[in-house]
Amino acid sequence: MKLFRFGGPGQEKPGALDKDGIRRDLSSVIDDIAGAALSREAIARLAALDLSGFPVVPDSERLGACVGAVGNFIGVGLNYADHAVEAGLPIPTEPILFNKAPSCIGGPNDDIILPRGSTKTDWEVELALVIGEPASYVEEADVPEIIAGYCICNDVSERAFQNERGGQWMKGKGCPTFGPLGPWLVTPDEIADVQNLGLWLSVNGQEMQNGTTGTMIFGVYQLVSHISQFMILEPGDVITTGTPPGVGFGMKPPLYLKAGDVIELGVGGLGTQHQRVVQPIDHADDGG
């Protein structure tokens, strides 16, 4: 299935694509694509529905993040060998983990707002996964049983905040709008091989990234098992699994986002995203 959420920010409703790719409103049967609705049993019940009788969601409706009520938003750094090389950093011997603030999550086509003081905001197309079952110390072989689905993440990153301000990477990873997710949450049965998906990203029509999940250092199942050794994973938690080469800070000279830029990105079988980069709103100008 391809699940989605639609409506204004904070007011999203659940939906699914029917067999003809028509968007259908599921709000009469579930409250949200979140929590218990992500379990194997709950998704199986949705998959058994005849969606043809559900209301059509107009294409004009905004798409929200494809999962709601996210508790933990976990990132993985330097997880593609060729990306580590472009960053001039050694290939990790075990996964590098960091947090993205759940408050940074947005819809796949929402604007990306440059943070105040930003000089080095960058892009990262990534494969993300959503947890569907509680898990702790899960074995790698059992990981498929706890994944509700996969989606696209643009792991937007402010490099000066991330690398030049001391402390942990999260400073440059969790700014508002820095976590677009979607458009679809695609259930695992639709993905033939999660380690053979193409990823691409362009800025203003120029291709910047073009890679494959086949060059991950740590595969998806390995990552989930590893992370579960350090925390309890809960339904709705998101793990975004790293980016291939072609990010702005790896270019010579580096290239960063500016207001007016347009980003397009996609992952094979998971759809595409489209974002416009805008300046922050200065509330001092409007009395706010």
mmCIF file of C-alpha atoms in Angstrom:
data_model
loop_
_atom_site.group_PDB
_atom_site.id
_atom_site.type_symbol
_atom_site.label_atom_id
_atom_site.label_comp_id
_atom_site.label_asym_id
_atom_site.label_seq_id
_atom_site.Cartn_x
_atom_site.Cartn_y
_atom_site.Cartn_z
ATOM 1 C CA MET A 1 0.000 0.000 0.000
ATOM 2 C CA LYS A 2 0.880 3.627 -0.394
ATOM 3 C CA LEU A 3 -0.410 5.568 2.600
ATOM 4 C CA PHE A 4 -0.377 9.343 2.943
ATOM 5 C CA ARG A 5 -1.648 12.214 5.064
ATOM 6 C CA PHE A 6 -3.379 15.305 3.694
ATOM 7 C CA GLY A 7 -4.663 18.653 4.893
ATOM 8 C CA GLY A 8 -3.305 21.708 6.647
ATOM 9 C CA PRO A 9 -0.347 21.538 9.043
ATOM 10 C CA GLY A 10 -1.468 19.964 12.291
ATOM 11 C CA GLN A 11 -4.822 18.938 10.799
ATOM 12 C CA GLU A 12 -3.763 16.095 8.516
ATOM 13 C CA LYS A 13 -6.089 13.198 7.758
ATOM 14 C CA PRO A 14 -5.138 9.672 6.655
ATOM 15 C CA GLY A 15 -5.373 8.444 3.090
ATOM 16 C CA ALA A 16 -4.261 5.718 0.701
ATOM 17 C CA LEU A 17 -3.790 5.315 -3.030
ATOM 18 C CA ASP A 18 -6.226 2.869 -4.610
ATOM 19 C CA LYS A 19 -5.255 0.367 -7.330
ATOM 20 C CA ASP A 20 -5.621 3.098 -9.969
ATOM 21 C CA GLY A 21 -3.448 5.582 -8.079
ATOM 22 C CA ILE A 22 -6.423 7.693 -6.968
ATOM 23 C CA ARG A 23 -6.089 9.312 -3.552
ATOM 24 C CA ARG A 24 -8.732 8.071 -1.096
ATOM 25 C CA ASP A 25 -9.714 9.479 2.310
ATOM 26 C CA LEU A 26 -9.440 6.867 5.098
ATOM 27 C CA SER A 27 -10.543 9.106 7.966
ATOM 28 C CA SER A 28 -13.763 7.103 8.389
ATOM 29 C CA VAL A 29 -11.790 3.998 9.414
ATOM 30 C CA ILE A 30 -8.631 5.303 11.140
ATOM 31 C CA ASP A 31 -7.734 8.539 12.917
ATOM 32 C CA ASP A 32 -4.218 8.922 11.532
ATOM 33 C CA ILE A 33 -1.236 7.164 9.972
ATOM 34 C CA ALA A 34 0.407 6.956 13.379
ATOM 35 C CA GLY A 35 0.910 4.794 16.436
ATOM 36 C CA ALA A 36 -1.156 1.601 16.543
ATOM 37 C CA ALA A 37 -2.333 2.166 12.942
ATOM 38 C CA LEU A 38 1.219 1.239 11.837
ATOM 39 C CA SER A 39 1.142 -2.310 13.241
ATOM 40 C CA ARG A 40 1.218 -5.332 10.928
ATOM 41 C CA GLU A 41 -2.354 -6.190 11.838
ATOM 42 C CA ALA A 42 -3.656 -2.672 11.303
ATOM 43 C CA ILE A 43 -1.982 -2.302 7.905
ATOM 44 C CA ALA A 44 -3.278 -5.738 6.858
ATOM 45 C CA ARG A 45 -6.817 -4.571 7.663
ATOM 46 C CA LEU A 46 -6.321 -1.478 5.516
ATOM 47 C CA ALA A 47 -4.904 -3.552 2.669
ATOM 48 C CA ALA A 48 -8.036 -5.710 2.709
ATOM 49 C CA LEU A 49 -10.354 -2.739 2.157
ATOM 50 C CA ASP A 50 -12.028 -2.010 -1.153
ATOM 51 C CA LEU A 51 -10.864 1.579 -1.507
ATOM 52 C CA SER A 52 -13.088 2.357 -4.493
ATOM 53 C CA GLY A 53 -15.947 3.447 -2.238
ATOM 54 C CA PHE A 54 -13.948 5.881 -0.130
ATOM 55 C CA PRO A 55 -14.058 9.643 -0.820
ATOM 56 C CA VAL A 56 -11.585 10.995 -3.361
ATOM 57 C CA VAL A 57 -8.953 13.414 -2.036
ATOM 58 C CA PRO A 58 -8.515 16.274 -4.542
ATOM 59 C CA ASP A 59 -5.035 16.674 -5.977
ATOM 60 C CA SER A 60 -5.167 20.278 -4.771
ATOM 61 C CA GLU A 61 -5.011 19.119 -1.141
ATOM 62 C CA ARG A 62 -1.667 19.654 0.592
ATOM 63 C CA LEU A 63 0.242 16.475 1.398
ATOM 64 C CA GLY A 64 1.564 16.348 4.947
ATOM 65 C CA ALA A 65 4.346 14.156 6.283
ATOM 66 C CA CYS A 66 3.364 10.558 5.592
ATOM 67 C CA VAL A 67 3.486 9.589 9.289
ATOM 68 C CA GLY A 68 2.131 11.451 12.302
ATOM 69 C CA ALA A 69 2.979 11.645 16.001
ATOM 70 C CA VAL A 70 6.655 10.798 15.478
ATOM 71 C CA GLY A 71 8.419 10.171 18.766
ATOM 72 C CA ASN A 72 12.040 9.631 17.708
ATOM 73 C CA PHE A 73 13.564 10.905 14.478
ATOM 74 C CA ILE A 74 16.962 9.250 14.138
ATOM 75 C CA GLY A 75 19.564 10.034 11.502
ATOM 76 C CA VAL A 76 22.554 8.030 10.309
ATOM 77 C CA GLY A 77 25.688 9.871 9.246
ATOM 78 C CA LEU A 78 28.247 8.936 6.602
ATOM 79 C CA ASN A 79 26.458 5.706 5.683
ATOM 80 C CA TYR A 80 27.459 5.676 2.010
ATOM 81 C CA ALA A 81 31.101 4.884 1.276
ATOM 82 C CA ASP A 82 31.302 7.360 -1.596
ATOM 83 C CA HIS A 83 29.740 10.115 0.555
ATOM 84 C CA ALA A 84 32.348 9.549 3.294
ATOM 85 C CA VAL A 85 35.050 9.936 0.655
ATOM 86 C CA GLU A 86 33.633 13.254 -0.621
ATOM 87 C CA ALA A 87 33.431 14.492 2.985
ATOM 88 C CA GLY A 88 37.100 13.621 3.485
ATOM 89 C CA LEU A 89 36.221 11.456 6.491
ATOM 90 C CA PRO A 90 37.108 7.846 7.328
ATOM 91 C CA ILE A 91 34.539 5.158 6.622
ATOM 92 C CA PRO A 92 32.767 4.448 9.936
ATOM 93 C CA THR A 93 33.337 1.119 11.644
ATOM 94 C CA GLU A 94 29.870 1.268 13.200
ATOM 95 C CA PRO A 95 26.883 3.517 12.474
ATOM 96 C CA ILE A 96 27.106 7.216 13.350
ATOM 97 C CA LEU A 97 23.789 8.212 14.910
ATOM 98 C CA PHE A 98 22.236 11.607 15.608
ATOM 99 C CA ASN A 99 18.811 13.036 16.426
ATOM 100 C CA LYS A 100 16.626 15.212 14.257
ATOM 101 C CA ALA A 101 13.921 17.082 16.162
ATOM 102 C CA PRO A 102 10.430 15.718 15.402
ATOM 103 C CA SER A 103 9.339 19.362 15.198
ATOM 104 C CA CYS A 104 11.383 19.702 11.984
ATOM 105 C CA ILE A 105 9.127 17.254 10.122
ATOM 106 C CA GLY A 106 7.045 18.648 7.274
ATOM 107 C CA GLY A 107 5.215 17.705 4.127
ATOM 108 C CA PRO A 108 7.100 16.567 1.024
ATOM 109 C CA ASN A 109 6.340 19.736 -0.910
ATOM 110 C CA ASP A 110 6.372 22.315 1.894
ATOM 111 C CA ASP A 111 8.783 25.242 1.745
ATOM 112 C CA ILE A 112 12.188 24.872 3.389
ATOM 113 C CA ILE A 113 12.807 27.876 5.608
ATOM 114 C CA LEU A 114 16.408 28.991 6.001
ATOM 115 C CA PRO A 115 17.190 29.304 9.725
ATOM 116 C CA ARG A 116 18.161 32.671 11.137
ATOM 117 C CA GLY A 117 21.904 33.173 10.689
ATOM 118 C CA SER A 118 22.193 30.340 8.178
ATOM 119 C CA THR A 119 25.118 30.462 5.761
ATOM 120 C CA LYS A 120 25.514 26.800 4.827
ATOM 121 C CA THR A 121 22.128 25.075 4.461
ATOM 122 C CA ASP A 122 22.550 21.871 2.460
ATOM 123 C CA TRP A 123 20.449 19.060 0.952
ATOM 124 C CA GLU A 124 20.529 15.257 1.444
ATOM 125 C CA VAL A 125 18.195 12.813 -0.314
ATOM 126 C CA GLU A 126 17.669 9.731 1.867
ATOM 127 C CA LEU A 127 15.694 6.543 2.245
ATOM 128 C CA ALA A 128 13.773 6.630 5.532
ATOM 129 C CA LEU A 129 11.850 3.899 7.298
ATOM 130 C CA VAL A 130 9.018 3.981 9.827
ATOM 131 C CA ILE A 131 8.799 1.580 12.749
ATOM 132 C CA GLY A 132 5.503 -0.292 13.136
ATOM 133 C CA GLU A 133 6.047 -2.454 16.221
ATOM 134 C CA PRO A 134 7.797 -1.864 19.564
ATOM 135 C CA ALA A 135 11.314 -3.289 19.400
ATOM 136 C CA SER A 136 14.294 -3.646 21.694
ATOM 137 C CA TYR A 137 17.419 -5.726 21.034
ATOM 138 C CA VAL A 138 15.868 -6.940 17.802
ATOM 139 C CA GLU A 139 17.857 -9.440 15.733
ATOM 140 C CA GLU A 140 18.703 -8.412 12.171
ATOM 141 C CA ALA A 141 16.690 -11.337 10.774
ATOM 142 C CA ASP A 142 13.593 -10.095 12.618
ATOM 143 C CA VAL A 143 13.798 -6.470 11.494
ATOM 144 C CA PRO A 144 11.393 -6.884 8.526
ATOM 145 C CA GLU A 145 8.640 -7.730 11.018
ATOM 146 C CA ILE A 146 8.857 -4.317 12.696
ATOM 147 C CA ILE A 147 9.057 -2.002 9.658
ATOM 148 C CA ALA A 148 5.727 -0.407 8.738
ATOM 149 C CA GLY A 149 7.014 1.164 5.550
ATOM 150 C CA TYR A 150 9.517 3.301 3.683
ATOM 151 C CA CYS A 151 9.502 6.911 2.518
ATOM 152 C CA ILE A 152 11.696 9.703 1.201
ATOM 153 C CA CYS A 153 13.438 12.102 3.564
ATOM 154 C CA ASN A 154 15.312 15.263 2.645
ATOM 155 C CA ASP A 155 17.737 15.429 5.582
ATOM 156 C CA VAL A 156 18.225 19.192 5.278
ATOM 157 C CA SER A 157 21.339 20.250 7.198
ATOM 158 C CA GLU A 158 22.895 23.564 8.209
ATOM 159 C CA ARG A 159 26.601 22.724 7.983
ATOM 160 C CA ALA A 160 27.912 25.674 9.969
ATOM 161 C CA PHE A 161 25.554 24.823 12.839
ATOM 162 C CA GLN A 162 26.413 21.136 12.483
ATOM 163 C CA ASN A 163 30.193 21.308 12.244
ATOM 164 C CA GLU A 164 31.345 24.692 13.511
ATOM 165 C CA ARG A 165 29.268 25.347 16.624
ATOM 166 C CA GLY A 166 30.583 22.604 18.929
ATOM 167 C CA GLY A 167 28.688 19.726 20.457
ATOM 168 C CA GLN A 168 26.633 17.295 18.429
ATOM 169 C CA TRP A 169 25.377 17.299 14.845
ATOM 170 C CA MET A 170 21.784 17.826 15.967
ATOM 171 C CA LYS A 171 22.374 21.607 16.019
ATOM 172 C CA GLY A 172 22.344 21.618 12.232
ATOM 173 C CA LYS A 173 19.766 18.888 11.697
ATOM 174 C CA GLY A 174 16.584 19.834 13.541
ATOM 175 C CA CYS A 175 15.689 23.361 12.427
ATOM 176 C CA PRO A 176 12.040 23.929 11.434
ATOM 177 C CA THR A 177 11.193 22.389 8.007
ATOM 178 C CA PHE A 178 14.452 20.368 7.925
ATOM 179 C CA GLY A 179 12.669 16.983 7.740
ATOM 180 C CA PRO A 180 10.278 16.623 4.785
ATOM 181 C CA LEU A 181 8.809 13.087 4.751
ATOM 182 C CA GLY A 182 6.720 11.466 2.019
ATOM 183 C CA PRO A 183 4.775 11.780 -0.179
ATOM 184 C CA TRP A 184 3.867 8.137 0.490
ATOM 185 C CA LEU A 185 4.545 5.649 3.236
ATOM 186 C CA VAL A 186 5.114 2.566 1.088
ATOM 187 C CA THR A 187 4.585 -0.784 2.774
ATOM 188 C CA PRO A 188 7.456 -3.282 2.507
ATOM 189 C CA ASP A 189 5.564 -5.692 0.244
ATOM 190 C CA GLU A 190 5.902 -3.122 -2.565
ATOM 191 C CA ILE A 191 9.704 -2.963 -2.285
ATOM 192 C CA ALA A 192 11.437 -5.880 -4.014
ATOM 193 C CA ASP A 193 14.910 -5.079 -2.646
ATOM 194 C CA VAL A 194 15.444 -2.207 -0.244
ATOM 195 C CA GLN A 195 19.189 -2.372 -0.935
ATOM 196 C CA ASN A 196 18.693 -1.737 -4.638
ATOM 197 C CA LEU A 197 16.850 1.588 -4.805
ATOM 198 C CA GLY A 198 17.992 4.595 -6.803
ATOM 199 C CA LEU A 199 18.145 8.015 -5.134
ATOM 200 C CA TRP A 200 18.435 11.376 -6.907
ATOM 201 C CA LEU A 201 18.213 15.076 -6.123
ATOM 202 C CA SER A 202 18.381 18.235 -8.227
ATOM 203 C CA VAL A 203 18.622 21.928 -7.384
ATOM 204 C CA ASN A 204 17.158 24.398 -9.883
ATOM 205 C CA GLY A 205 17.011 21.596 -12.449
ATOM 206 C CA GLN A 206 20.677 20.602 -12.084
ATOM 207 C CA GLU A 207 21.291 17.063 -10.889
ATOM 208 C CA MET A 208 23.352 17.017 -7.707
ATOM 209 C CA GLN A 209 22.895 13.513 -6.314
ATOM 210 C CA ASN A 210 22.436 10.206 -8.111
ATOM 211 C CA GLY A 211 23.154 7.065 -6.119
ATOM 212 C CA THR A 212 21.841 3.743 -4.937
ATOM 213 C CA THR A 213 21.111 2.168 -1.575
ATOM 214 C CA GLY A 214 23.443 -0.607 -2.729
ATOM 215 C CA THR A 215 26.440 1.484 -1.626
ATOM 216 C CA MET A 216 25.273 1.789 1.986
ATOM 217 C CA ILE A 217 27.980 0.826 4.473
ATOM 218 C CA PHE A 218 25.384 -0.489 6.919
ATOM 219 C CA GLY A 219 22.228 -1.912 5.370
ATOM 220 C CA VAL A 220 18.714 -1.049 6.509
ATOM 221 C CA TYR A 221 18.161 -4.171 8.612
ATOM 222 C CA GLN A 222 21.604 -3.871 10.187
ATOM 223 C CA LEU A 223 20.905 -0.257 11.127
ATOM 224 C CA VAL A 224 17.585 -1.002 12.806
ATOM 225 C CA SER A 225 19.050 -3.896 14.780
ATOM 226 C CA HIS A 226 21.998 -1.739 15.846
ATOM 227 C CA ILE A 227 19.850 1.196 16.964
ATOM 228 C CA SER A 228 17.583 -1.134 18.961
ATOM 229 C CA GLN A 229 20.566 -2.059 21.141
ATOM 230 C CA PHE A 230 20.561 1.468 22.579
ATOM 231 C CA MET A 231 16.886 2.423 22.790
ATOM 232 C CA ILE A 232 13.362 1.049 22.540
ATOM 233 C CA LEU A 233 11.959 1.723 19.103
ATOM 234 C CA GLU A 234 8.262 2.614 19.128
ATOM 235 C CA PRO A 235 5.588 2.674 16.403
ATOM 236 C CA GLY A 236 5.953 5.875 14.412
ATOM 237 C CA ASP A 237 9.677 6.317 15.052
ATOM 238 C CA VAL A 238 11.525 7.361 11.889
ATOM 239 C CA ILE A 239 15.045 6.331 10.917
ATOM 240 C CA THR A 240 16.617 8.102 7.957
ATOM 241 C CA THR A 241 19.487 6.044 6.633
ATOM 242 C CA GLY A 242 22.107 8.341 5.108
ATOM 243 C CA THR A 243 22.780 10.043 1.800
ATOM 244 C CA PRO A 244 24.822 9.276 -1.336
ATOM 245 C CA PRO A 245 27.463 11.736 -2.621
ATOM 246 C CA GLY A 246 26.630 15.054 -4.231
ATOM 247 C CA VAL A 247 25.826 17.243 -1.244
ATOM 248 C CA GLY A 248 26.710 20.918 -1.351
ATOM 249 C CA PHE A 249 29.509 20.904 1.214
ATOM 250 C CA GLY A 250 31.370 18.220 -0.764
ATOM 251 C CA MET A 251 31.632 20.390 -3.882
ATOM 252 C CA LYS A 252 34.661 22.447 -4.806
ATOM 253 C CA PRO A 253 33.905 25.182 -4.019
ATOM 254 C CA PRO A 254 31.012 24.282 -1.689
ATOM 255 C CA LEU A 255 27.513 25.224 -2.830
ATOM 256 C CA TYR A 256 24.678 25.968 -0.425
ATOM 257 C CA LEU A 257 20.987 26.723 -0.670
ATOM 258 C CA LYS A 258 19.645 30.247 -0.993
ATOM 259 C CA ALA A 259 16.161 31.736 -1.029
ATOM 260 C CA GLY A 260 14.422 31.030 -4.326
ATOM 261 C CA ASP A 261 16.140 27.707 -4.978
ATOM 262 C CA VAL A 262 13.945 24.768 -5.962
ATOM 263 C CA ILE A 263 14.824 21.237 -4.834
ATOM 264 C CA GLU A 264 13.432 18.087 -6.414
ATOM 265 C CA LEU A 265 14.272 14.601 -5.165
ATOM 266 C CA GLY A 266 13.128 11.029 -5.371
ATOM 267 C CA VAL A 267 13.750 7.418 -4.395
ATOM 268 C CA GLY A 268 12.788 4.511 -6.640
ATOM 269 C CA GLY A 269 9.257 3.315 -5.922
ATOM 270 C CA LEU A 270 8.655 5.928 -3.216
ATOM 271 C CA GLY A 271 7.644 8.981 -5.264
ATOM 272 C CA THR A 272 9.155 12.458 -5.409
ATOM 273 C CA GLN A 273 9.403 15.636 -3.361
ATOM 274 C CA HIS A 274 9.481 19.283 -4.480
ATOM 275 C CA GLN A 275 10.541 22.137 -2.197
ATOM 276 C CA ARG A 276 11.127 25.865 -2.494
ATOM 277 C CA VAL A 277 13.720 27.535 -0.274
ATOM 278 C CA VAL A 278 12.539 30.699 1.481
ATOM 279 C CA GLN A 279 13.894 33.256 3.933
ATOM 280 C CA PRO A 280 12.770 33.109 7.575
ATOM 281 C CA ILE A 281 9.899 35.356 8.596
ATOM 282 C CA ASP A 282 11.159 38.248 10.711
ATOM 283 C CA HIS A 283 8.359 38.696 13.231
ATOM 284 C CA ALA A 284 9.950 41.953 14.382
ATOM 285 C CA ASP A 285 8.723 43.499 11.146
ATOM 286 C CA ASP A 286 5.067 42.694 11.799
ATOM 287 C CA GLY A 287 4.935 43.401 15.513
ATOM 288 C CA GLY A 288 5.014 39.678 16.405
#
